[in-house]
Amino acid sequence: LSVYLPGTAQIMFSPSSRSIAIHPTQTYLLTSSDDMTIKLWDWSKSWQCTQTFEGHTHYVMQVVFNPKDNNTFASASLDKTIRVWQLGSTQPNFTLTGHDKGVNCVDYYRGADKPYLISGADDFTAKIWDYQNKSCVQTLVGHSQNITSACFHSDMPIIITGSEDGTIRLWHVNTYRLEFTLNYGFERVWCISQRPGSNTLGIGYDEGTIMIKLGREQPAITMDTSGKIIWAKHSEIQQANIKALGDSEVKDGEVLPLAVKDLGSCEIFPQDLRHNPNGRFVVVCGDGEYIIYTALAWRNKSFGAAEEFVWAADSSMYCIREGNSKVKVFKNFKEVFDFKPDYGVDGIYGGQLLGVRSASGLTFYNWDTTNLVRRIEVTPKQVFWSENGTLLCVATEEEAYILQYNPDKCDGTPPDDDGFEEAFEVLGEVSDKVMTGCWIGDCFIFTNGENRLNYYVGGEIVTIAHLDRTQYILGYIAKDSKLYLCDKDLNMVSFALKTTVLEYQTAVMRKDFEAADQILPTIDEENRTRVAQFLEKQGFKEQALAVSVDPAHKFELALNLNDFATAYALAQEHSNEQRWKQLSELALRNSEFSLAQKCMHNAKDYSGLLLLASSLGDAESMKQLAELARTAGKHNIAFTAYMMLNDVPSSLELLIETERYPEAAIMAKTYKPSEVSRILKLWQGDLSKTNEKAAQALADPLQYENLFPELQAALKSEKVLAGERGRLLPANTYPTVTPNWERDVLAETEEILATMPPESLASGEEATLETKSPQPAAETSIPDVLNDKDPPIIKPAVSNKEFDEEAAESAEYLSSNRDIFGKSSTDFLEDIDKDISQLNLDDINVDDIDLEDEQLFK
């Protein structure tokens, strides 16, 4: 036998141990064993055995503590006895004998009304003992093999026994009558265990384990319209009153601090409690019987045998079900009708009409005549009627149907066996599992299988709250505007639900807008948004916009209605980047470009502003965007805006600001050659921080004109075409303007210069070339930074004209095809530097070189 406790190692006991029992409050644990002893262990003392109980003469099969007196316990042994012991005493208090064979199990009754324990033995019987009188009260006979497990249910009035015959038998705790026999075909039963606070039962067999649920989790509880709550705890009846809370503030979902009053015990075990409609009487149903009590004095008014009991809408009438074939209707506690429905009776439902469930479906009868009203082919779980009797909800296992009852269509004799076809009209369907519910006017409040509290009105389901556990609706008190619920442990909670809101929604659904307008002023601001959301779902968006007080909800409604003025005002009051974007998108879709521009500006949507300005051809907006994006650090957008404005100087300055010197130099070489030298110096300064040789390898066009043969022509073109930079053409000239890639700028420059007067040409050339005079060709040199000698050797320039032209072409080719090589200038020069450093000129035999070989120079 092993025991595991949190924070401790596995504890091993004797292999012959049969059972353990843990003390409910102390650090004690009892074990029983085949060595005929019982031992008490204290885990607070390192699992020390503090006492041994001896006295049995055979295996001790089970021990159990007395829940009413934790210092006593009982033991069952194969020596045919049950012994009751006291902690601290080595001798048993007394011994119970009566079984003919060995006793396998023992358990105490937990109720306060009976000092009983039960034992099960190998003589196929279970015995109920009064341990105060030390006598056998009852013997349960029915099993055909050894009884291996027996116990009292902690909440329900049943005794559970399990046997090696493979069956589980349920006995009534008061009458000892056998109620049910369960057989799941898993061979012998060895143990039965209950889950505390639940109706779940675990059963251990030879072939496996089964979990079953007994009865229902929903407690036996009822509340009248004034707030008086009555419930059953075992056989004890208790009550509380909501009025006793007074004006105390309780938040939604908090447990109500109710004062509980005992009304006494019930003669039967209550399985269902129900107030009649006027709240004067309460019926208790269970054990195949019913008792009607007065609600105030709790006095017995009437009683009888019944499997089920329901009240009519008329408080003086009720119906009972006897077995599966017969129902009886009473008025003023006297039987008035007794009939057998055609298809049998599996269940009955009260309300405006008497509902009878059978294998064929649900059948409704008139209370006063028991005449057939309508038969519906649906198997209901519950039926909920509204207070005025015109609406009902028929809940099945998976969904529910909202029906309207038309009593004026049910006069005379039914036309056929299905009753009056027009008696009910289907108003809607709830595709959810309805657990409990009630009507408030035309609104149906219900809890579903996912622990949500919802209400249904006009085809729409609105969630009131998400519940943290399963709860059951007790009812609604209009005076408090609160809905009351409870859980299985009888903890009551409340949720605020304004009647005015429900009345307003009901009026809207009835299309009675005059009544709705009269109700609206009585709805507080707290619930206005809920009303607005309801109106929106019904398609009344303009009214929802007028009613709503939630800025976010109003903004969404304004967008849906294309109400730009309201949406813009709301966005200004509660500025939010997402809202501005939503409004700008809507404005664009509706060609409200001015509004879209304002919204994009507030949303800092620079991409959107770029799209809008370029699409509209708005140069002024583009200039503003360029500066705005530049300030905000959105350099890509700023650069694009400058380029679209043909503002080359600003584009270059932006590249320089962001230290994109290589891009700036390449751009200047293409668009503004006069700036190349200045940018090149900046590039060299930045590059020298990481690679001095690479920085020195950058050639300045003004110093090495032999590498840039068309530099002077490019400078002239820049001067001549400068006027085009500031002229922005309208979009309608696009078809007639020659694209830049089709223009020969140098040729155009020559043509323009040819038409200029000589004096203008001289001044223009002087102005163009004024920046820096080039060095004479004989003195021009290129630093040799490609070898590792320090300082670098400056080689004289070659004067051969053909060589100069080829070198210039090669340099230009490398410069214009750098992307093809896939290397930056720094990487390219470093690779060359590495190759030359590894080259040994002494190993080269010039005589072996064939200068005519074309492959050599490829």
GROMACS .gro file of N, CA and C in nm, residues 7 18 47 110 119 178 191 203 218 229 257 283 291 301 305 362 432 465 611 619 636 831:
model
   66
    7GLY      N    1   0.437   1.738  -0.148
    7GLY     CA    2   0.559   1.783  -0.081
    7GLY      C    3   0.634   1.675  -0.007
   18ARG      N    4  -0.494  -0.345   0.393
   18ARG     CA    5  -0.622  -0.358   0.322
   18ARG      C    6  -0.687  -0.223   0.291
   47TRP      N    7   0.598   1.018   1.000
   47TRP     CA    8   0.524   0.895   0.979
   47TRP      C    9   0.552   0.791   1.088
  110ARG      N   10  -2.401   0.999   0.734
  110ARG     CA   11  -2.354   1.134   0.760
  110ARG      C   12  -2.463   1.230   0.806
  119SER      N   13  -2.278  -0.227   0.708
  119SER     CA   14  -2.171  -0.325   0.686
  119SER      C   15  -2.214  -0.420   0.576
  178LEU      N   16  -3.546  -0.140  -0.238
  178LEU     CA   17  -3.453  -0.143  -0.349
  178LEU      C   18  -3.509  -0.054  -0.461
  191CYS      N   19  -1.494  -0.187  -0.530
  191CYS     CA   20  -1.496  -0.065  -0.447
  191CYS      C   21  -1.589   0.039  -0.507
  203ILE      N   22  -1.681   0.356  -0.957
  203ILE     CA   23  -1.699   0.214  -0.926
  203ILE      C   24  -1.583   0.137  -0.986
  218GLN      N   25  -2.880   2.008  -0.985
  218GLN     CA   26  -2.960   2.125  -0.948
  218GLN      C   27  -3.024   2.105  -0.811
  229ILE      N   28  -3.704   3.281  -0.033
  229ILE     CA   29  -3.639   3.162  -0.089
  229ILE      C   30  -3.648   3.047   0.010
  257PRO      N   31  -2.517   3.789   0.128
  257PRO     CA   32  -2.507   3.751   0.271
  257PRO      C   33  -2.646   3.736   0.334
  283VAL      N   34  -4.486   2.317  -0.264
  283VAL     CA   35  -4.497   2.173  -0.270
  283VAL      C   36  -4.358   2.112  -0.260
  291ILE      N   37  -4.603   1.667  -0.072
  291ILE     CA   38  -4.665   1.732   0.043
  291ILE      C   39  -4.674   1.881   0.011
  301LYS      N   40  -5.066   2.112   0.427
  301LYS     CA   41  -5.198   2.143   0.375
  301LYS      C   42  -5.260   2.024   0.302
  305ALA      N   43  -4.961   1.046  -0.311
  305ALA     CA   44  -4.859   0.974  -0.387
  305ALA      C   45  -4.850   1.034  -0.527
  362LEU      N   46  -4.473   1.617  -2.738
  362LEU     CA   47  -4.531   1.700  -2.633
  362LEU      C   48  -4.676   1.732  -2.667
  432ASP      N   49  -2.907   2.682  -2.873
  432ASP     CA   50  -2.822   2.669  -2.756
  432ASP      C   51  -2.893   2.578  -2.656
  465ALA      N   52  -2.394   3.806  -1.862
  465ALA     CA   53  -2.271   3.780  -1.785
  465ALA      C   54  -2.218   3.642  -1.819
  611LEU      N   55   0.016   5.861  -5.138
  611LEU     CA   56  -0.075   5.810  -5.240
  611LEU      C   57  -0.175   5.917  -5.282
  619ALA      N   58   0.108   6.940  -5.581
  619ALA     CA   59   0.248   6.965  -5.550
  619ALA      C   60   0.266   7.025  -5.412
  636ASN      N   61   1.225   5.723  -4.636
  636ASN     CA   62   1.189   5.667  -4.767
  636ASN      C   63   1.076   5.747  -4.831
  831ASP      N   64   3.934   4.301  -5.270
  831ASP     CA   65   3.964   4.177  -5.342
  831ASP      C   66   4.084   4.196  -5.435
   0.00000   0.00000   0.00000
